[in-house]
CSV table of C-alpha atoms in Angstrom, one decimal:
chain,number,residue,atom,x,y,z
A,1311,MET,CA,-38.4,-7.3,48.1
A,1312,ILE,CA,-36.1,-6.3,45.5
A,1313,ASP,CA,-37.1,-4.0,42.5
A,1314,ILE,CA,-36.6,-5.3,38.5
A,1315,LYS,CA,-36.3,-2.0,36.6
A,1316,VAL,CA,-35.9,-1.8,32.6
A,1317,PRO,CA,-32.0,-1.2,31.8
A,1318,ALA,CA,-30.3,1.1,29.9
A,1319,ILE,CA,-28.9,-0.8,27.0
A,1320,GLY,CA,-28.2,2.2,24.4
A,1321,GLU,CA,-27.9,6.0,24.2
A,1322,SER,CA,-30.9,6.3,21.2
A,1323,ILE,CA,-33.2,3.6,22.8
A,1324,SER,CA,-35.7,4.5,25.1
A,1325,GLU,CA,-38.4,2.0,25.4
A,1326,VAL,CA,-38.9,-1.3,25.1
A,1327,THR,CA,-41.8,-4.0,24.3
A,1328,LEU,CA,-41.9,-7.1,27.2
A,1329,VAL,CA,-42.8,-9.9,24.7
A,1330,LYS,CA,-43.0,-12.8,27.0
A,1331,TRP,CA,-42.5,-14.1,30.7
A,1332,LEU,CA,-40.0,-16.7,30.9
A,1333,LYS,CA,-41.3,-17.4,34.4
A,1334,LYS,CA,-44.3,-17.1,36.1
A,1335,ASP,CA,-45.8,-14.7,38.5
A,1336,GLY,CA,-45.3,-16.6,42.0
A,1337,GLU,CA,-42.9,-19.3,40.5
A,1338,TRP,CA,-39.8,-19.7,42.2
A,1339,VAL,CA,-36.1,-18.2,40.4
A,1340,GLU,CA,-32.7,-18.6,41.3
A,1341,ARG,CA,-30.4,-15.6,41.0
A,1342,ASP,CA,-29.4,-14.9,37.7
A,1343,GLU,CA,-31.9,-17.1,35.8
A,1344,ILE,CA,-33.7,-15.6,33.1
A,1345,VAL,CA,-37.0,-14.5,33.6
A,1346,ALA,CA,-38.1,-12.2,31.3
A,1347,GLU,CA,-37.9,-11.4,27.3
A,1348,LEU,CA,-37.5,-7.6,26.0
A,1349,GLU,CA,-38.1,-6.3,22.4
A,1350,SER,CA,-36.2,-2.6,21.4
A,1351,GLU,CA,-36.4,-1.3,18.0
A,1352,LYS,CA,-33.1,-3.0,17.1
A,1353,ALA,CA,-32.8,-6.1,19.1
A,1354,THR,CA,-34.3,-8.4,21.6
A,1355,PHE,CA,-32.3,-9.0,25.2
A,1356,GLU,CA,-33.0,-10.4,28.5
A,1357,ILE,CA,-33.9,-9.9,32.2
A,1358,ASN,CA,-32.0,-11.8,34.8
A,1359,ALA,CA,-33.1,-12.5,38.2
A,1360,GLU,CA,-30.6,-10.3,40.5
A,1361,GLN,CA,-31.3,-12.5,43.8
A,1362,ALA,CA,-33.1,-15.8,44.7
A,1363,GLY,CA,-36.8,-15.6,45.3
A,1364,ILE,CA,-40.9,-15.7,44.4
A,1365,LEU,CA,-41.0,-13.8,41.2
A,1366,LYS,CA,-44.1,-10.9,41.3
A,1367,THR,CA,-44.6,-9.9,38.0
A,1368,VAL,CA,-45.4,-6.0,37.4
A,1369,ALA,CA,-45.5,-5.4,33.8
A,1370,VAL,CA,-47.6,-7.2,31.2
A,1371,GLU,CA,-46.7,-9.3,28.0
A,1372,GLY,CA,-47.1,-6.8,25.2
A,1373,ASP,CA,-46.4,-3.5,27.4
A,1374,THR,CA,-44.4,-0.9,26.2
A,1375,LEU,CA,-42.0,0.1,29.0
A,1376,LYS,CA,-39.5,3.2,29.5
A,1377,ILE,CA,-36.1,3.0,30.7
A,1378,GLY,CA,-36.0,2.4,34.2
A,1379,ASP,CA,-39.9,1.3,34.5
A,1380,LEU,CA,-40.3,-1.5,37.0
A,1381,ALA,CA,-40.2,-4.8,35.5
A,1382,CYS,CA,-41.3,-6.6,38.0
A,1383,GLN,CA,-40.1,-7.8,42.0
A,1384,ILE,CA,-38.3,-11.1,43.7
A,1385,ASP,CA,-39.3,-11.4,47.4
A,1386,GLU,CA,-35.7,-12.6,48.4
A,1387,THR,CA,-36.6,-13.6,52.1
A,1388,ALA,CA,-39.4,-16.6,50.7
A,1389,ILE,CA,-38.4,-20.0,51.6
A,1390,ALA,CA,-36.6,-21.9,48.4
A,1391,PRO,CA,-39.1,-25.2,47.9
A,1392,GLU,CA,-38.0,-28.2,48.7
A,1393,LYS,CA,-36.5,-30.7,45.8
A,1394,PRO,CA,-38.3,-33.4,44.8
A,1395,ALA,CA,-36.6,-36.4,46.7
A,1396,GLN,CA,-34.6,-38.8,45.0
A,1397,ALA,CA,-36.7,-41.8,45.8
A,1398,ALA,CA,-40.1,-40.3,44.0
A,1399,LYS,CA,-37.5,-39.9,41.1
A,1400,GLU,CA,-35.8,-43.3,41.1
A,1401,ALA,CA,-40.2,-44.2,41.0
A,1402,VAL,CA,-41.3,-42.9,37.9
A,1403,LYS,CA,-37.9,-44.6,36.3
A,1404,PRO,CA,-39.6,-48.4,35.7
A,1405,ALA,CA,-42.2,-46.8,33.8
A,1406,THR,CA,-39.8,-44.6,32.0
A,1407,VAL,CA,-38.1,-47.4,30.7
A,1408,GLN,CA,-41.3,-49.5,29.7
A,1409,SER,CA,-42.4,-46.8,27.7
A,1410,ALA,CA,-39.3,-46.5,26.0
A,1411,ALA,CA,-40.5,-50.0,24.6
A,1412,ALA,CA,-43.6,-48.3,23.2
A,1413,PRO,CA,-43.9,-47.0,19.6
A,1414,THR,CA,-42.2,-43.9,20.6
A,1415,ALA,CA,-38.8,-45.6,20.4
A,1416,VAL,CA,-38.6,-45.3,16.9
A,1417,LEU,CA,-39.6,-41.7,16.3
A,1418,ASP,CA,-38.1,-39.0,16.4
A,1419,VAL,CA,-40.7,-36.6,17.6
A,1420,LYS,CA,-42.4,-36.4,20.9
A,1421,ALA,CA,-46.0,-38.2,20.5
A,1422,SER,CA,-48.4,-39.6,22.6
A,1423,PRO,CA,-48.2,-43.8,22.1
A,1424,VAL,CA,-51.3,-43.7,20.9
A,1425,ALA,CA,-49.9,-41.5,18.3
A,1426,ALA,CA,-46.6,-42.7,17.6
A,1427,ALA,CA,-48.7,-46.1,16.7
A,1428,ILE,CA,-50.7,-44.3,14.3
A,1429,ILE,CA,-47.8,-42.8,12.6
A,1430,ALA,CA,-45.7,-45.7,12.4
A,1431,ASP,CA,-48.4,-48.2,11.0
A,1432,LYS,CA,-49.7,-45.5,8.5
A,1433,ASN,CA,-46.3,-44.4,7.9
A,1434,VAL,CA,-47.3,-40.7,8.1
A,1435,ASP,CA,-44.4,-37.8,7.9
A,1436,SER,CA,-44.2,-36.5,11.4
A,1437,LYS,CA,-42.6,-33.3,10.1
A,1438,SER,CA,-46.1,-32.9,8.2
A,1439,LEU,CA,-48.4,-32.3,11.5
A,1440,VAL,CA,-49.2,-29.8,13.8
A,1441,PRO,CA,-49.1,-30.7,17.3
A,1442,SER,CA,-52.2,-29.8,19.5
A,1443,GLY,CA,-50.4,-30.9,22.7
A,1444,SER,CA,-48.6,-29.6,25.5
A,1445,ASN,CA,-44.8,-29.0,24.6
A,1446,GLY,CA,-45.3,-29.5,20.9
A,1447,LYS,CA,-46.7,-33.5,21.7
A,1448,ILE,CA,-48.2,-35.2,19.1
A,1449,LEU,CA,-51.7,-36.3,19.8
A,1450,LYS,CA,-54.0,-38.7,18.5
A,1451,GLN,CA,-56.1,-36.5,16.9
A,1452,ASP,CA,-53.6,-34.7,15.2
A,1453,VAL,CA,-52.6,-37.7,13.1
A,1454,LEU,CA,-56.1,-39.2,12.6
A,1455,GLU,CA,-56.9,-35.4,11.3
A,1456,ALA,CA,-54.2,-35.7,8.8
A,1457,LEU,CA,-55.5,-38.7,7.3
A,1458,ALA,CA,-59.0,-38.3,7.4
A,1459,ASN,CA,-57.6,-34.9,5.2
A,1460,PRO,CA,-55.0,-35.6,3.4
A,1461,GLY,CA,-53.3,-32.5,1.1
A,1462,ARG,CA,-55.0,-29.5,3.6
A,1463,MET,CA,-53.1,-28.2,6.2
A,1464,PRO,CA,-53.9,-29.7,9.6
A,1465,GLY,CA,-55.8,-27.6,12.0
A,1466,HIS,CA,-57.3,-25.4,8.8
A,1467,GLU,CA,-61.0,-25.9,8.4
A,1468,ALA,CA,-62.2,-25.5,4.5
A,1469,PHE,CA,-64.0,-22.6,3.5
A,1470,SER,CA,-62.5,-20.9,7.2
A,1471,ARG,CA,-62.4,-16.9,6.8
A,1472,GLU,CA,-61.0,-15.9,9.9
A,1473,LYS,CA,-59.0,-13.4,10.7
A,1474,ARG,CA,-56.6,-11.9,13.4
A,1475,ARG,CA,-55.0,-8.9,14.3
A,1476,GLU,CA,-51.1,-8.8,16.0
A,1477,LYS,CA,-49.3,-5.9,18.2
A,1478,MET,CA,-46.5,-4.5,15.7
A,1479,SER,CA,-43.4,-5.1,17.3
A,1480,ASN,CA,-40.7,-2.4,17.5
A,1481,LEU,CA,-38.6,-4.6,15.5
A,1482,ARG,CA,-40.6,-4.7,12.7
A,1483,LYS,CA,-41.5,-1.1,13.7
A,1484,THR,CA,-37.9,-0.3,12.9
A,1485,VAL,CA,-37.7,-2.2,9.3
A,1486,SER,CA,-40.7,-0.4,8.4
A,1487,ARG,CA,-39.9,2.9,9.0
A,1488,ARG,CA,-36.3,2.6,7.6
A,1489,LEU,CA,-37.4,0.9,4.4
A,1490,VAL,CA,-39.8,3.9,3.4
A,1491,GLU,CA,-37.2,6.2,4.6
A,1492,ALA,CA,-34.6,4.5,2.3
A,1493,LYS,CA,-37.5,5.0,-0.7
A,1494,ASN,CA,-38.2,8.4,0.0
A,1495,SER,CA,-34.4,9.9,0.9
A,1496,THR,CA,-32.6,8.3,-1.5
A,1497,ALA,CA,-32.2,8.3,-5.6
A,1498,MET,CA,-32.1,4.4,-5.9
A,1499,LEU,CA,-31.5,2.7,-9.0
A,1500,THR,CA,-30.7,-0.6,-9.4
A,1501,THR,CA,-28.3,-2.2,-12.1
A,1502,PHE,CA,-28.1,-6.0,-12.6
A,1503,ASN,CA,-25.5,-8.5,-14.3
A,1504,GLU,CA,-25.4,-12.4,-14.1
A,1505,VAL,CA,-22.4,-14.2,-13.1
A,1506,ASP,CA,-21.3,-18.0,-14.3
A,1507,MET,CA,-21.0,-19.9,-10.9
A,1508,THR,CA,-18.7,-22.7,-12.5
A,1509,ARG,CA,-15.2,-22.2,-10.8
A,1510,ILE,CA,-16.5,-21.6,-7.6
A,1511,MET,CA,-18.8,-24.7,-7.6
A,1512,GLU,CA,-15.8,-27.0,-8.9
A,1513,ILE,CA,-14.1,-25.2,-5.9
A,1514,ARG,CA,-16.1,-26.1,-2.9
A,1515,ALA,CA,-16.6,-29.3,-4.5
A,1516,ALA,CA,-12.7,-30.1,-4.3
A,1517,TYR,CA,-12.2,-28.4,-1.1
A,1518,LYS,CA,-15.0,-28.1,1.0
A,1519,ASP,CA,-14.1,-31.4,3.0
A,1520,LYS,CA,-10.7,-30.8,3.5
A,1521,PHE,CA,-11.7,-27.1,4.6
A,1522,LYS,CA,-14.3,-28.2,7.0
A,1523,GLU,CA,-11.6,-31.1,8.8
A,1524,LYS,CA,-8.9,-28.1,9.0
A,1525,LEU,CA,-10.4,-25.1,9.8
A,1526,GLY,CA,-13.8,-26.0,11.2
A,1527,VAL,CA,-16.0,-24.2,9.6
A,1528,ASN,CA,-18.1,-24.8,5.9
A,1529,LEU,CA,-16.6,-23.7,3.0
A,1530,GLY,CA,-20.2,-21.2,1.6
A,1531,PHE,CA,-21.0,-18.9,-1.1
A,1532,MET,CA,-20.8,-16.1,1.4
A,1533,SER,CA,-16.9,-16.0,1.7
A,1534,PHE,CA,-16.3,-16.0,-2.0
A,1535,PHE,CA,-19.1,-12.9,-2.5
A,1536,THR,CA,-17.8,-10.9,0.5
A,1537,LYS,CA,-13.8,-11.1,-0.6
A,1538,ALA,CA,-15.4,-10.2,-3.8
A,1539,CYS,CA,-17.1,-6.9,-2.6
A,1540,CYS,CA,-14.0,-5.8,-0.7
A,1541,PHE,CA,-11.7,-6.1,-3.5
A,1542,ALA,CA,-14.2,-4.0,-5.7
A,1543,LEU,CA,-14.9,-1.6,-2.9
A,1544,GLN,CA,-11.8,-0.7,-2.4
A,1545,GLU,CA,-11.2,0.2,-6.2
A,1546,TRP,CA,-14.5,2.2,-6.3
A,1547,PRO,CA,-14.5,3.9,-3.0
A,1548,ALA,CA,-17.6,5.8,-3.2
A,1549,VAL,CA,-20.2,2.3,-3.3
A,1550,ASN,CA,-18.1,2.1,0.0
A,1551,ALA,CA,-19.2,5.8,1.2
A,1552,TYR,CA,-22.4,7.3,2.6
A,1553,ILE,CA,-24.0,11.2,2.4
A,1554,ASP,CA,-23.8,12.7,5.9
A,1555,GLY,CA,-25.4,16.7,5.5
A,1556,GLU,CA,-23.1,18.1,2.7
A,1557,GLU,CA,-20.0,15.9,3.2
A,1558,LEU,CA,-19.7,12.4,1.5
A,1559,VAL,CA,-18.1,9.6,4.1
A,1560,TYR,CA,-15.6,7.8,2.6
A,1561,HIS,CA,-14.1,4.5,4.3
A,1562,ASN,CA,-10.6,2.9,3.9
A,1563,TYR,CA,-12.3,-0.3,5.4
A,1564,CYS,CA,-15.1,-2.6,4.7
A,1565,ASP,CA,-17.4,-3.4,6.8
A,1566,ILE,CA,-19.5,-6.1,5.6
A,1567,SER,CA,-23.4,-6.0,6.7
A,1568,ILE,CA,-25.2,-9.6,6.2
A,1569,ALA,CA,-28.8,-9.4,6.2
A,1570,VAL,CA,-29.8,-12.2,7.9
A,1571,SER,CA,-34.1,-13.4,8.6
A,1572,ALA,CA,-34.2,-13.8,12.4
A,1573,PRO,CA,-37.5,-15.0,13.7
A,1574,LYS,CA,-38.2,-11.8,14.7
A,1575,GLY,CA,-38.0,-10.1,11.6
A,1576,LEU,CA,-34.8,-9.2,9.3
A,1577,VAL,CA,-31.8,-8.1,11.0
A,1578,VAL,CA,-28.0,-6.9,9.5
A,1579,PRO,CA,-25.1,-7.9,11.7
A,1580,VAL,CA,-21.8,-6.7,10.7
A,1581,ILE,CA,-18.3,-8.2,10.0
A,1582,ARG,CA,-16.1,-5.8,10.4
A,1583,ASN,CA,-12.9,-5.4,8.7
A,1584,ALA,CA,-14.2,-7.9,6.5
A,1585,GLU,CA,-11.3,-6.8,3.6
A,1586,SER,CA,-8.4,-8.1,6.3
A,1587,LEU,CA,-10.5,-11.4,7.3
A,1588,SER,CA,-9.4,-15.3,5.3
A,1589,MET,CA,-11.8,-16.8,3.6
A,1590,ALA,CA,-12.1,-19.2,7.0
A,1591,GLY,CA,-12.8,-15.5,9.4
A,1592,ILE,CA,-15.1,-14.6,7.1
A,1593,GLU,CA,-17.5,-18.1,6.9
A,1594,LYS,CA,-16.3,-18.5,11.0
A,1595,LYS,CA,-18.1,-15.0,11.5
A,1596,VAL,CA,-21.3,-15.4,9.3
A,1597,SER,CA,-21.6,-18.2,11.0
A,1598,GLU,CA,-21.4,-17.2,14.4
A,1599,LEU,CA,-23.8,-14.0,13.6
A,1600,ALA,CA,-26.3,-16.0,12.0
A,1601,LEU,CA,-26.5,-18.4,14.8
A,1602,LYS,CA,-26.7,-15.3,17.1
A,1603,ALA,CA,-29.6,-13.8,14.9
A,1604,ARG,CA,-31.8,-17.2,15.2
A,1605,ASP,CA,-31.5,-17.1,19.2
A,1606,ASN,CA,-32.2,-13.7,18.9
A,1607,LYS,CA,-28.6,-12.5,20.9
A,1608,LEU,CA,-27.1,-10.1,18.5
A,1609,THR,CA,-26.3,-7.2,20.5
A,1610,LEU,CA,-26.5,-3.6,19.3
A,1611,GLU,CA,-22.6,-3.0,18.7
A,1612,GLU,CA,-23.2,-6.2,16.3
A,1613,MET,CA,-25.7,-4.9,13.8
A,1614,GLN,CA,-24.4,-1.0,13.8
A,1615,GLY,CA,-22.1,1.0,11.4
A,1616,GLY,CA,-21.6,-1.3,8.3
A,1617,THR,CA,-20.5,0.2,4.9
A,1618,PHE,CA,-21.9,-1.7,2.5
A,1619,THR,CA,-24.8,-5.0,2.4
A,1620,ILE,CA,-24.9,-8.5,0.9
A,1621,THR,CA,-28.6,-10.3,0.9
A,1622,ASN,CA,-29.5,-13.6,-0.1
A,1623,GLY,CA,-32.7,-13.9,-1.0
A,1624,GLY,CA,-31.6,-16.9,-3.5
A,1625,VAL,CA,-31.8,-19.1,0.1
A,1626,PHE,CA,-35.6,-18.8,-0.4
A,1627,GLY,CA,-35.8,-19.3,-4.5
A,1628,SER,CA,-35.8,-15.5,-5.4
A,1629,LEU,CA,-34.6,-15.2,-8.9
A,1630,MET,CA,-34.4,-11.8,-9.1
A,1631,SER,CA,-35.0,-8.8,-7.0
A,1632,THR,CA,-34.3,-5.1,-6.3
A,1633,PRO,CA,-32.8,-5.2,-2.7
A,1634,ILE,CA,-33.5,-2.0,-1.1
A,1635,ILE,CA,-30.6,0.2,0.3
A,1636,ASN,CA,-29.4,-0.5,4.0
A,1637,ILE,CA,-29.4,3.3,4.6
A,1638,PRO,CA,-27.2,5.5,5.7
A,1639,GLN,CA,-25.0,3.1,3.2
A,1640,ALA,CA,-25.2,3.9,-0.6
A,1641,ALA,CA,-25.1,0.4,-2.1
A,1642,ILE,CA,-26.5,-3.3,-1.7
A,1643,LEU,CA,-25.7,-6.2,-3.6
A,1644,GLY,CA,-28.5,-9.0,-4.0
A,1645,MET,CA,-27.3,-12.7,-4.6
A,1646,HIS,CA,-30.1,-14.5,-5.7
A,1647,LYS,CA,-30.5,-17.9,-6.5
A,1648,ILE,CA,-28.4,-20.4,-8.5
A,1649,GLN,CA,-30.0,-22.0,-11.7
A,1650,GLU,CA,-28.2,-24.1,-14.4
A,1651,ARG,CA,-29.1,-21.8,-17.9
A,1652,PRO,CA,-28.5,-22.0,-21.5
A,1653,VAL,CA,-25.3,-19.8,-21.9
A,1654,VAL,CA,-23.4,-18.9,-25.0
A,1655,ILE,CA,-19.7,-19.8,-24.4
A,1656,LYS,CA,-17.4,-19.3,-28.1
A,1657,GLY,CA,-20.1,-19.9,-30.5
A,1658,GLN,CA,-21.2,-23.1,-28.3
A,1659,ILE,CA,-24.6,-23.2,-26.3
A,1660,VAL,CA,-23.6,-24.8,-22.7
A,1661,ALA,CA,-25.6,-25.1,-20.0
A,1662,ARG,CA,-24.0,-23.2,-16.9
A,1663,PRO,CA,-25.2,-22.4,-13.1
A,1664,MET,CA,-25.7,-19.0,-13.1
A,1665,MET,CA,-26.6,-16.3,-10.8
A,1666,TYR,CA,-28.7,-13.0,-11.2
A,1667,LEU,CA,-26.5,-10.0,-9.3
A,1668,ALA,CA,-28.3,-7.0,-8.6
A,1669,LEU,CA,-26.8,-3.9,-6.9
A,1670,SER,CA,-29.1,-0.9,-5.8
A,1671,TYR,CA,-27.4,2.2,-5.1
A,1672,ASP,CA,-28.3,5.3,-4.1
A,1673,HIS,CA,-27.4,7.8,-7.5
A,1674,ARG,CA,-27.0,11.1,-5.3
A,1675,LEU,CA,-23.6,9.6,-4.3
A,1676,ILE,CA,-22.7,6.6,-7.1
A,1677,ASP,CA,-23.1,7.4,-11.1
A,1678,GLY,CA,-23.8,4.5,-13.3
A,1679,ARG,CA,-19.7,4.4,-14.3
A,1680,GLU,CA,-19.0,3.4,-11.0
A,1681,SER,CA,-21.9,0.9,-9.8
A,1682,VAL,CA,-21.8,-0.8,-13.4
A,1683,SER,CA,-17.8,-0.8,-13.4
A,1684,PHE,CA,-18.3,-2.2,-9.8
A,1685,LEU,CA,-20.7,-4.8,-10.8
A,1686,VAL,CA,-18.4,-6.5,-13.2
A,1687,ARG,CA,-15.7,-6.4,-11.0
A,1688,VAL,CA,-17.5,-8.3,-8.7
A,1689,LYS,CA,-18.1,-10.6,-11.6
A,1690,GLU,CA,-15.2,-11.3,-12.9
A,1691,LEU,CA,-13.5,-12.0,-9.5
A,1692,LEU,CA,-16.2,-14.6,-8.6
A,1693,GLU,CA,-15.9,-16.3,-12.4
A,1694,ASN,CA,-12.2,-16.4,-11.5
A,1695,PRO,CA,-11.5,-16.9,-8.4
A,1696,GLU,CA,-7.7,-17.0,-8.3
A,1697,LEU,CA,-7.7,-13.6,-8.7
A,1698,LEU,CA,-9.5,-13.1,-5.0
A,1699,LEU,CA,-5.6,-14.3,-3.5
A,1700,PHE,CA,-4.6,-10.7,-4.2
A,1701,GLY,CA,-7.3,-9.4,-6.3
A,1702,LYS,CA,-4.7,-9.2,-9.8
A,1703,ASP,CA,-4.0,-11.8,-12.3
A,1704,PRO,CA,-1.1,-13.6,-11.1
A,1705,VAL,CA,1.1,-13.2,-14.5
A,1706,LYS,CA,0.0,-9.3,-15.2
A,1707,ALA,CA,0.9,-9.0,-11.2
A,1708,LEU,CA,4.4,-10.5,-12.1
A,1709,LEU,CA,5.1,-8.1,-15.4
A,1710,GLU,CA,3.7,-5.4,-13.1
A,1711,LEU,CA,0.7,-4.5,-15.5
């Protein structure tokens, strides 16, 4: 019998939570197959089977385990179960072919034949249904309930007063602790401005297809904002610094933390040396980190050591907010929803796509002059994207002004 223990995952991590068994007790597992999902205060990771055999679970879902605690055992002496005979596989093929002619063939959802027929006949939006069958399959009753209660959330009874309790995950505990610590340990203040997104939107419309074709990545807004922040951070180094005891720590590089909403909670993976990356390099890194966050695959190293944070509440529709500093950093930039608003340009009222920007900063380290000047510089760079090439107006650079 092989013991599988909770592995060490970082110097500061002493305990984890067993989130879910991916294989059941008594089930056969192959070597290196993932058997369980664990969660620390900073990330989610997995346990793999060290040998093939029968799994014997020891810990229970929801348990808090110390590093080195026994999670499960594997009986490597067990005989592997025989795989289904090829004849058995062939026997089910006619049924599969026959079912392909059923109404489910025209639906991109998992539904029973009867449910699929009702969906097609009544033109029901399958995305509005809550499946009650195994593996997310939509059953007849799910469709009938939605038809009988139009406009009501499926599965919710009228005048229901039910409530449920759920154990707070280690990640959520850490987020809670850090947010309160940021509020209580910093002299946080927020300054606002707004940026006209016209030029950036024109550039994206004109070049996004060629950009994707040549460089293999979408041209989003994050690369423009990251580039602008990197130039401004190098001009106003206090915004890129932090307080360590009675010392100020400055950085000659920009490690930009990007706030991402992951299934388990808010995480902030870091783009290292963002000031040295191209637009495509930034977009590729943002895409890579966002994908890892969605799949809970971020490592501790990828979430540590940022010098400045950018968060985008606009993707959820936020028009304005005051983001909380990601300690020990000294500042965080909040992006928001782009909305057409009337603005006055050369005495004329015109509609422009505008975005509010919010910079929350630690007033112990950053003065008002620095914070406002930083945000004005970011605004200037975003409204004149050609300046992002090397941070200056080409004519002024030519004249050495």
